[in-house]
Amino acid sequence: MDLSMLKPGNRARITSIGVAGPLKRRLMDMGVLVGEEIKLVKIAPLGDPVEVDIKSYRLSLRKSEAQAIGVEVLDV
Amino acid sequence: MSDSNTTVIARKPSAAVSTGKLRVAFAGNPNSGKSTLINAIAGTRLHVGNWPGVTVEMKEASFTHNGHRIDLVDLPGTYSLSPYSQEEVIAADYLAKEKPDVIVNVVDATNLERNLYLTVQLLELGIPTVIALNIHDEAEKKGYRIDTKGIEKSLGVTVVATSAVRKTGLDELLDAVVSTADDPERHKPHDVSYGPDIDQAANNVLERLGSELAPVPDEYPLRWLAIRLVEQDERISGLFDERTVRIVQDATEHLRSAHGSDLESLVADARYAVANGVAHQVLKKPATAKVELTEKIDSVVLNRFWGIPIFLAAMWFLFKLTFDISTPFMDWMDTVIGVVSAWAGAGLAAIGASEWISSLVIDGIIAGVGTVFVFLPIILAMMFFVTLLEGTGYMARAAFIMDRAMRSIGLHGKSFIPLLMGFGCNVPSIYATRTLENPKDKVLTALLVPYMSCGARLPVYVLFTAAFFATNQGTVLWSLYVLGIVVAMIMGLIFKRTLFRGEPAPAFVMELPPYRMPSFKSLMIHTWEKGRHFVVKAGTWILLASIVVWVLYSLPWGAEKHDTLLGRTGQAVAPVLAPLGFGDWQAGASLVTGVVAKEVVVSTMGEIYAPAAVGEEPAEEEAVPTFGEGVTEIATGLVTAVGDSAMGVLSSVGITSIAVEEPGDDGLLGSLKGTFSPLSAFAFMVFVLLYVPCMIVLVAMRQEFGSWKWAGVSVATTFAAAWVVTFIVYQGGSLLGIGV
């Protein structure tokens, strides 16, 4: 299960981050860390990117970036 | 982006401390209200420039507070001090090498944990730090209770609650800076602990480096260096030789065996753990959070169905507004220049200046300066709105909405606004590419801006459609705008596969900050600085280019148009243009002058196509206005402009904003009809649409990208695109026998 599969409103916990290099660093700096709780808030009108809530702020990610973030859903 | 260039900031540390000057660096997250805070503190004393060698904005100010001289530097807003973006490298390098006397860390009180993540990294540097707990009023409104003393106790720094909007805490902040600098030892921040394993590894690294006499660049704080080495910061590792890197590898062996090889994540986790710990300890949130304004607005403007229509309508409205506001002032600038030219002409005649000197002054120098000032209103208006979009947080939403569409041609969501603005004027669009973070995105957007058909190209279309397509003017116009967009898309794909081939797509990962109203003062300072920069930096180049064109146009003095340098240039380029359907020297010469600004094509054509009909004499001598008349004309012009501009704000529909003057020159229409066929006329318009950006755009590119390189690439690629597309249009049309 990865972040891009969540539906708006779903909460999940990050289990893995499958990227390396600058993108990984950027994600870490923005607080996207393994073990962190994340909520999918919105999907952009054209279907991509997505908006998530993490560390009580709003972050947007492209679906391709969200696919690299493994999650387990907390509630549906 | 792991640029191993370590000398981004070449400035030597000044002898500030000894002379009683305090060097204070402001660091903080983007959207932490840092700019507004600095504007509130330093106001008009701010000097805006660029960091050496890069196009990242640097703000500085010098002022006195309670008898202490303070030199303030604003570091680029960053989430971290990682070496992955220009901004981060600049901030990290400045802090580590220049070692300011005090760091003011601007922290968004409404977003404590993520902001403290940067704080923790700043504290690693061991520089006395003061935290400005900013946007404190908003946090209170949300019901947050933040124990500032608690932060002070756990981090060892002074904390001052500030609100830039309400102007509270500003004096207290500067007081704290001064008293911190007075006694730096007492205000040294605590060494942040990342737990025994990481701390031990950092100590190991330091010990091993010391005992094995590895050369260590001495300008960096040691503990900071050690932690950066432990987390395998590529840029810092790159400063050391291989032996040292091996020593570090050895020294972190234990850490690796205990926690796996991903030390980067380990250290980031540890930093966040510290930030989280502090935030938990000091922050009390109300049990039930209110549905926030930001959420309410977003549920409308980012709605699946209405999001795009609302966005497009808003952009169209803003676009209209920009031009309705600035066009009257641009016309007024024209009036001013007309009056000044007339005065100058009379003055020069009075002192007996020869004809060519007065031509040089009026048509070369004053016209050149005039060009700079005519562009000023639209640049100010557009920069104002772009700054407003960014300051309110809507720019990030625009990127969110448009990213999917823009990405298909290799662009970023934020590219949309500069490109859209390009339909009005390409020049501010180039400046607006600054809203993009990644240098590659900036350059690519700037390279595509010239394909957006700007207002200056319209007079050319109007002239030619009036002559050849009077019955379907609208369709022809429309087809040109669409063609520009299509060519931009094709060029985007080509650039993606050539110039930027192999480069990974820059990460999108972008904060959607809460909506906020930026302070008016902050907006004005920013807008004014942009305008000032344009005049000062671009002005010189534009003046130079204007003189060059005057030389082409006028020399040899008194020669027939055909034999001037311009005429000869026209003849020289004619063979290149012949396959496109307009191989006469007049067309070539008009296109050459069009590089100044595209509408100049029309006036040049007016002069060189219909000389006999209109008469060579420089029209009837216009009466030179007296000083009083001139001043009156300028003043009434300004009043009219303000009025029109205000009306422009009110009128909200219709495309009338871009003033189109109908070419009243029947002589010119006649000669054009004699020279062009409908097909070659259309081909000529296509060429004008696509060929090289005007010199002002090129100067703006040089200014934004620090060298002529990308301006050169732009000239080469637009010219190539224009030639190929026009060739296809003309030759294809000829083959099919359309409009020949």
Coordinates of N, CA, C and O in Angstrom, one line a residue, chain B residues 346-469:
Chain B
A346 N 14.2 71.4 -29.0 CA 14.3 72.9 -29.0 C 15.6 73.4 -28.3 O 16.3 74.2 -28.9
G347 N 16.0 72.7 -27.2 CA 17.2 73.1 -26.5 C 18.4 72.9 -27.4 O 19.3 73.8 -27.5
L348 N 18.4 71.7 -28.0 CA 19.6 71.4 -28.9 C 19.7 72.4 -30.0 O 20.8 72.8 -30.4
A349 N 18.5 72.7 -30.6 CA 18.5 73.6 -31.7 C 19.0 75.0 -31.3 O 19.8 75.7 -31.9
A350 N 18.6 75.4 -30.0 CA 19.0 76.7 -29.5 C 20.5 76.8 -29.3 O 21.1 77.9 -29.6
I351 N 21.2 75.7 -28.9 CA 22.6 75.8 -28.7 C 23.4 75.4 -30.0 O 24.6 75.3 -30.0
G352 N 22.6 75.3 -31.1 CA 23.2 75.1 -32.4 C 23.8 73.7 -32.6 O 24.8 73.6 -33.3
A353 N 23.2 72.7 -31.9 CA 23.7 71.3 -32.1 C 23.4 70.9 -33.5 O 22.4 71.2 -34.1
S354 N 24.3 70.1 -34.1 CA 24.0 69.6 -35.5 C 22.9 68.6 -35.5 O 22.5 68.1 -34.5
E355 N 22.3 68.4 -36.7 CA 21.1 67.6 -36.8 C 21.4 66.2 -36.3 O 20.5 65.6 -35.7
W356 N 22.5 65.7 -36.6 CA 22.7 64.3 -36.2 C 22.9 64.1 -34.7 O 22.4 63.1 -34.1
I357 N 23.4 65.1 -34.1 CA 23.5 65.1 -32.6 C 22.2 65.1 -32.0 O 21.8 64.3 -31.1
S358 N 21.3 66.0 -32.5 CA 20.0 66.1 -31.9 C 19.2 64.8 -32.2 O 18.4 64.3 -31.4
S359 N 19.4 64.2 -33.4 CA 18.8 62.9 -33.7 C 19.3 61.8 -32.7 O 18.5 61.0 -32.2
L360 N 20.6 61.8 -32.4 CA 21.1 60.8 -31.5 C 20.5 61.0 -30.1 O 20.1 60.0 -29.5
V361 N 20.5 62.2 -29.7 CA 19.9 62.5 -28.3 C 18.4 62.1 -28.3 O 18.0 61.4 -27.4
I362 N 17.7 62.5 -29.3 CA 16.2 62.3 -29.2 C 15.8 60.9 -29.6 O 15.2 60.2 -28.8
D363 N 16.3 60.4 -30.7 CA 15.9 59.1 -31.2 C 16.7 58.0 -30.6 O 16.2 56.8 -30.6
G364 N 17.9 58.3 -30.1 CA 18.7 57.2 -29.5 C 18.6 57.2 -28.0 O 18.0 56.3 -27.4
I365 N 19.0 58.3 -27.4 CA 19.2 58.3 -25.9 C 17.8 58.5 -25.2 O 17.4 57.6 -24.4
I366 N 17.1 59.5 -25.6 CA 15.8 59.7 -24.9 C 14.8 58.6 -25.2 O 14.1 58.1 -24.3
A367 N 14.8 58.1 -26.5 CA 13.9 57.0 -26.8 C 14.3 55.8 -26.0 O 13.4 55.0 -25.5
G368 N 15.6 55.6 -25.8 CA 16.1 54.4 -25.0 C 15.6 54.5 -23.6 O 15.1 53.6 -23.0
V369 N 15.9 55.7 -23.0 CA 15.5 55.9 -21.6 C 14.0 55.7 -21.5 O 13.4 55.1 -20.6
G370 N 13.3 56.3 -22.5 CA 11.8 56.2 -22.6 C 11.3 54.8 -22.5 O 10.4 54.5 -21.8
T371 N 12.0 53.9 -23.3 CA 11.6 52.5 -23.4 C 11.6 51.9 -22.0 O 10.7 51.2 -21.6
V372 N 12.7 52.2 -21.2 CA 12.8 51.7 -19.9 C 11.6 52.1 -19.0 O 11.0 51.3 -18.4
F373 N 11.3 53.4 -19.1 CA 10.2 53.9 -18.2 C 8.8 53.6 -18.7 O 7.9 53.4 -17.9
V374 N 8.6 53.4 -20.0 CA 7.3 52.9 -20.5 C 7.0 51.5 -19.9 O 5.9 51.2 -19.6
F375 N 8.0 50.7 -19.8 CA 7.8 49.4 -19.3 C 7.6 49.3 -17.8 O 7.1 48.4 -17.2
L376 N 8.0 50.4 -17.1 CA 7.9 50.4 -15.6 C 6.5 50.1 -15.0 O 6.4 49.3 -14.2
P377 N 5.5 50.8 -15.5 CA 4.2 50.6 -14.9 C 3.7 49.2 -15.0 O 3.2 48.6 -14.0
I378 N 3.9 48.5 -16.1 CA 3.4 47.1 -16.2 C 4.3 46.2 -15.3 O 3.8 45.2 -14.7
I379 N 5.6 46.5 -15.2 CA 6.4 45.6 -14.4 C 6.0 45.8 -12.9 O 5.8 44.8 -12.2
L380 N 5.8 47.0 -12.5 CA 5.3 47.3 -11.1 C 4.0 46.6 -10.9 O 3.8 45.9 -9.9
A381 N 3.0 46.8 -11.8 CA 1.7 46.2 -11.6 C 1.8 44.7 -11.5 O 1.2 44.0 -10.6
M382 N 2.6 44.1 -12.4 CA 2.6 42.6 -12.4 C 3.4 42.1 -11.2 O 3.0 41.1 -10.7
M383 N 4.4 42.7 -10.9 CA 5.2 42.3 -9.7 C 4.3 42.4 -8.5 O 4.4 41.6 -7.6
F384 N 3.5 43.4 -8.4 CA 2.6 43.6 -7.3 C 1.7 42.4 -7.1 O 1.6 41.8 -6.1
F385 N 1.1 42.0 -8.3 CA 0.2 40.9 -8.2 C 0.8 39.6 -7.9 O 0.3 38.7 -7.2
V386 N 2.0 39.4 -8.5 CA 2.7 38.1 -8.3 C 3.1 38.0 -6.8 O 2.9 37.0 -6.2
T387 N 3.6 39.2 -6.3 CA 4.0 39.2 -4.8 C 2.7 38.9 -4.0 O 2.8 38.2 -3.0
L388 N 1.6 39.5 -4.4 CA 0.4 39.3 -3.6 C 0.0 37.8 -3.7 O -0.4 37.3 -2.6
L389 N 0.0 37.2 -4.8 CA -0.3 35.8 -5.0 C 0.5 35.0 -4.1 O 0.1 34.0 -3.4
E390 N 1.8 35.3 -4.1 CA 2.7 34.5 -3.2 C 2.5 34.7 -1.8 O 2.4 33.8 -1.0
G391 N 2.3 36.0 -1.4 CA 2.2 36.4 0.0 C 0.9 35.8 0.6 O 0.9 35.5 1.8
T392 N -0.2 35.7 -0.2 CA -1.4 35.2 0.4 C -1.4 33.7 0.4 O -2.2 33.1 1.2
G393 N -0.5 33.1 -0.3 CA -0.5 31.6 -0.3 C -1.2 31.0 -1.5 O -1.3 29.8 -1.7
Y394 N -1.8 31.9 -2.4 CA -2.6 31.3 -3.5 C -1.7 30.8 -4.6 O -2.0 29.9 -5.4
M395 N -0.4 31.3 -4.7 CA 0.5 30.8 -5.7 C 0.7 29.3 -5.6 O 0.7 28.6 -6.6
A396 N 0.8 28.8 -4.3 CA 1.0 27.4 -4.1 C -0.2 26.6 -4.6 O -0.1 25.5 -5.2
R397 N -1.4 27.2 -4.4 CA -2.7 26.6 -4.9 C -2.7 26.6 -6.4 O -3.1 25.6 -7.0
A398 N -2.2 27.7 -7.0 CA -2.2 27.7 -8.5 C -1.3 26.6 -9.0 O -1.6 25.9 -10.0
A399 N -0.2 26.4 -8.3 CA 0.7 25.3 -8.7 C 0.1 24.0 -8.6 O 0.2 23.1 -9.4
F400 N -0.7 23.8 -7.5 CA -1.4 22.6 -7.1 C -2.4 22.2 -8.2 O -2.5 21.1 -8.7
I401 N -3.1 23.2 -8.7 CA -4.1 23.0 -9.7 C -3.5 22.7 -11.1 O -4.0 21.9 -11.8
M402 N -2.5 23.5 -11.4 CA -2.0 23.4 -12.8 C -0.9 22.4 -13.0 O -0.4 22.2 -14.1
D403 N -0.3 21.9 -11.9 CA 0.9 21.1 -12.1 C 0.7 19.9 -13.1 O 1.6 19.7 -13.9
R404 N -0.4 19.2 -13.0 CA -0.6 18.1 -13.9 C -0.5 18.5 -15.4 O 0.2 17.8 -16.2
A405 N -1.2 19.6 -15.7 CA -1.2 20.1 -17.1 C 0.2 20.6 -17.5 O 0.7 20.3 -18.6
M406 N 0.9 21.3 -16.6 CA 2.2 21.9 -17.0 C 3.3 20.8 -17.1 O 4.2 20.9 -17.8
R407 N 3.1 19.8 -16.3 CA 4.2 18.8 -16.2 C 4.3 18.0 -17.6 O 5.3 17.6 -17.9
S408 N 3.1 17.9 -18.3 CA 3.2 17.2 -19.5 C 4.2 17.8 -20.5 O 4.6 17.2 -21.4
I409 N 4.5 19.1 -20.4 CA 5.5 19.7 -21.2 C 6.8 20.0 -20.4 O 7.5 20.9 -20.7
G410 N 6.9 19.3 -19.3 CA 8.2 19.4 -18.6 C 8.3 20.6 -17.6 O 9.3 20.9 -17.2
L411 N 7.1 21.2 -17.4 CA 7.2 22.4 -16.5 C 6.6 22.1 -15.1 O 6.1 21.0 -14.9
H412 N 6.6 23.1 -14.3 CA 6.1 23.0 -12.9 C 4.8 23.7 -12.8 O 4.6 24.6 -13.6
G413 N 4.0 23.4 -11.9 CA 2.7 24.1 -11.8 C 2.8 25.6 -11.6 O 2.0 26.3 -12.1
K414 N 3.9 26.0 -11.0 CA 4.1 27.4 -10.8 C 4.5 28.1 -12.1 O 4.6 29.4 -12.1
S415 N 4.8 27.4 -13.1 CA 5.2 28.0 -14.4 C 4.0 28.7 -15.1 O 4.2 29.5 -15.9
F416 N 2.8 28.3 -14.7 CA 1.6 28.7 -15.4 C 1.5 30.3 -15.3 O 1.2 30.9 -16.3
I417 N 1.7 30.8 -14.2 CA 1.4 32.3 -14.0 C 2.4 33.1 -14.8 O 2.0 34.0 -15.5
P418 N 3.7 32.9 -14.7 CA 4.6 33.6 -15.6 C 4.2 33.5 -17.1 O 4.2 34.5 -17.8
L419 N 3.8 32.3 -17.5 CA 3.5 32.1 -18.9 C 2.2 32.9 -19.3 O 2.1 33.5 -20.3
L420 N 1.2 32.8 -18.4 CA 0.0 33.5 -18.6 C 0.2 35.0 -18.7 O -0.2 35.7 -19.7
M421 N 1.0 35.5 -17.8 CA 1.4 37.0 -17.8 C 2.1 37.4 -19.1 O 2.0 38.5 -19.5
G422 N 2.7 36.4 -19.7 CA 3.5 36.6 -20.9 C 2.6 37.1 -22.1 O 3.1 37.8 -22.9
F423 N 1.3 36.8 -22.0 CA 0.4 37.3 -23.1 C 0.3 38.8 -23.0 O -0.1 39.5 -24.0
G424 N 0.5 39.4 -21.8 CA 0.5 40.8 -21.7 C 1.9 41.4 -22.1 O 2.0 42.2 -23.0
C425 N 2.9 41.0 -21.4 CA 4.2 41.4 -21.7 C 5.2 40.4 -21.2 O 5.0 39.9 -20.1
N426 N 6.1 40.0 -22.0 CA 7.1 39.0 -21.6 C 8.1 39.4 -20.6 O 8.6 38.6 -19.8
V427 N 8.3 40.7 -20.4 CA 9.4 41.1 -19.6 C 9.1 40.8 -18.1 O 9.9 40.1 -17.5
P428 N 8.0 41.2 -17.5 CA 7.8 40.9 -16.1 C 7.6 39.3 -15.9 O 7.9 38.8 -14.9
S429 N 7.2 38.6 -17.0 CA 7.1 37.2 -16.9 C 8.5 36.6 -16.6 O 8.6 35.6 -15.8
I430 N 9.5 37.1 -17.2 CA 10.8 36.6 -16.9 C 11.2 36.8 -15.5 O 11.7 35.9 -14.8
Y431 N 10.8 38.0 -14.9 CA 11.1 38.2 -13.5 C 10.3 37.3 -12.6 O 10.7 36.9 -11.6
A432 N 9.0 37.0 -13.1 CA 8.1 36.2 -12.3 C 8.6 34.8 -12.2 O 8.1 34.0 -11.4
T433 N 9.5 34.3 -13.1 CA 10.0 32.9 -13.0 C 10.7 32.7 -11.7 O 11.0 31.6 -11.3
R434 N 11.0 33.8 -11.0 CA 11.6 33.7 -9.7 C 10.8 32.9 -8.6 O 11.3 32.4 -7.7
T435 N 9.5 32.9 -8.9 CA 8.6 32.1 -7.9 C 8.9 30.6 -8.0 O 8.5 29.9 -7.1
L436 N 9.5 30.2 -9.1 CA 9.9 28.8 -9.1 C 11.2 28.6 -8.3 O 12.1 29.4 -8.4
E437 N 11.2 27.4 -7.6 CA 12.4 27.2 -6.8 C 13.6 26.6 -7.5 O 14.7 27.0 -7.3
N438 N 13.2 25.7 -8.4 CA 14.3 24.9 -9.0 C 14.9 25.7 -10.2 O 14.1 26.1 -11.1
P439 N 16.2 25.8 -10.3 CA 16.8 26.6 -11.4 C 16.4 26.0 -12.8 O 16.2 26.8 -13.7
K440 N 16.3 24.7 -12.9 CA 15.9 24.1 -14.2 C 14.5 24.6 -14.6 O 14.2 24.9 -15.7
D441 N 13.6 24.5 -13.6 CA 12.2 25.0 -13.9 C 12.2 26.4 -14.3 O 11.4 26.8 -15.2
K442 N 13.0 27.2 -13.6 CA 13.1 28.7 -13.9 C 13.5 28.9 -15.4 O 12.9 29.6 -16.1
V443 N 14.6 28.3 -15.8 CA 15.2 28.4 -17.1 C 14.2 28.0 -18.2 O 13.9 28.7 -19.1
L444 N 13.6 26.8 -18.0 CA 12.7 26.2 -19.0 C 11.5 27.1 -19.2 O 11.1 27.4 -20.3
T445 N 11.0 27.6 -18.1 CA 9.8 28.5 -18.2 C 10.2 29.8 -18.9 O 9.5 30.2 -19.8
A446 N 11.4 30.4 -18.6 CA 11.8 31.6 -19.2 C 12.0 31.4 -20.7 O 11.7 32.3 -21.5
L447 N 12.5 30.2 -21.1 CA 12.7 29.9 -22.5 C 11.4 29.8 -23.3 O 11.3 30.0 -24.5
L448 N 10.3 29.4 -22.6 CA 9.0 29.3 -23.3 C 8.2 30.6 -23.3 O 7.2 30.7 -24.1
V449 N 8.5 31.5 -22.3 CA 7.7 32.7 -22.3 C 7.6 33.5 -23.6 O 6.5 33.9 -24.0
P450 N 8.7 33.6 -24.4 CA 8.6 34.4 -25.6 C 7.6 33.9 -26.6 O 7.3 34.6 -27.5
Y451 N 7.2 32.6 -26.5 CA 6.2 32.1 -27.4 C 4.8 32.6 -27.1 O 3.8 32.4 -27.9
M452 N 4.6 33.2 -25.9 CA 3.3 33.8 -25.6 C 3.2 35.1 -26.3 O 4.1 36.0 -26.0
S453 N 2.2 35.3 -27.1 CA 2.2 36.5 -27.9 C 1.8 37.7 -27.1 O 0.7 37.8 -26.6
C454 N 2.8 38.6 -26.9 CA 2.6 39.7 -26.0 C 1.9 40.8 -26.7 O 1.7 40.8 -27.9
G455 N 1.5 41.8 -25.9 CA 0.7 42.9 -26.4 C 1.4 43.7 -27.5 O 0.8 44.3 -28.4
A456 N 2.8 43.8 -27.5 CA 3.5 44.5 -28.5 C 3.4 43.9 -29.9 O 3.7 44.6 -30.8
R457 N 3.1 42.7 -29.9 CA 3.0 42.0 -31.3 C 1.7 42.3 -31.9 O 1.5 42.2 -33.1
L458 N 0.7 42.7 -31.1 CA -0.6 42.9 -31.6 C -0.7 44.0 -32.7 O -1.4 43.8 -33.8
P459 N 0.0 45.1 -32.6 CA -0.1 46.1 -33.7 C 0.4 45.6 -35.0 O -0.2 46.0 -36.0
V460 N 1.3 44.6 -35.0 CA 1.8 44.0 -36.3 C 0.6 43.2 -36.9 O 0.3 43.3 -38.0
Y461 N 0.0 42.4 -36.0 CA -1.1 41.6 -36.5 C -2.2 42.5 -37.0 O -2.9 42.2 -38.0
V462 N -2.5 43.6 -36.2 CA -3.6 44.5 -36.6 C -3.3 45.1 -38.0 O -4.2 45.1 -38.9
L463 N -2.1 45.5 -38.2 CA -1.8 46.1 -39.5 C -2.0 45.1 -40.6 O -2.6 45.4 -41.6
F464 N -1.4 43.9 -40.4 CA -1.5 42.9 -41.5 C -2.9 42.3 -41.7 O -3.3 42.1 -42.9
T465 N -3.6 42.1 -40.6 CA -4.9 41.5 -40.8 C -5.8 42.6 -41.5 O -6.7 42.3 -42.3
A466 N -5.6 43.9 -41.1 CA -6.4 44.9 -41.7 C -6.1 45.0 -43.2 O -7.0 45.2 -44.1
A467 N -4.9 44.7 -43.6 CA -4.5 44.8 -45.0 C -5.0 43.5 -45.8 O -5.4 43.6 -47.0
F468 N -5.0 42.4 -45.2 CA -5.2 41.1 -45.9 C -6.4 40.3 -45.5 O -6.9 39.5 -46.2
F469 N -6.7 40.4 -44.2 CA -7.8 39.5 -43.7 C -8.9 40.3 -43.0 O -9.4 39.9 -42.0

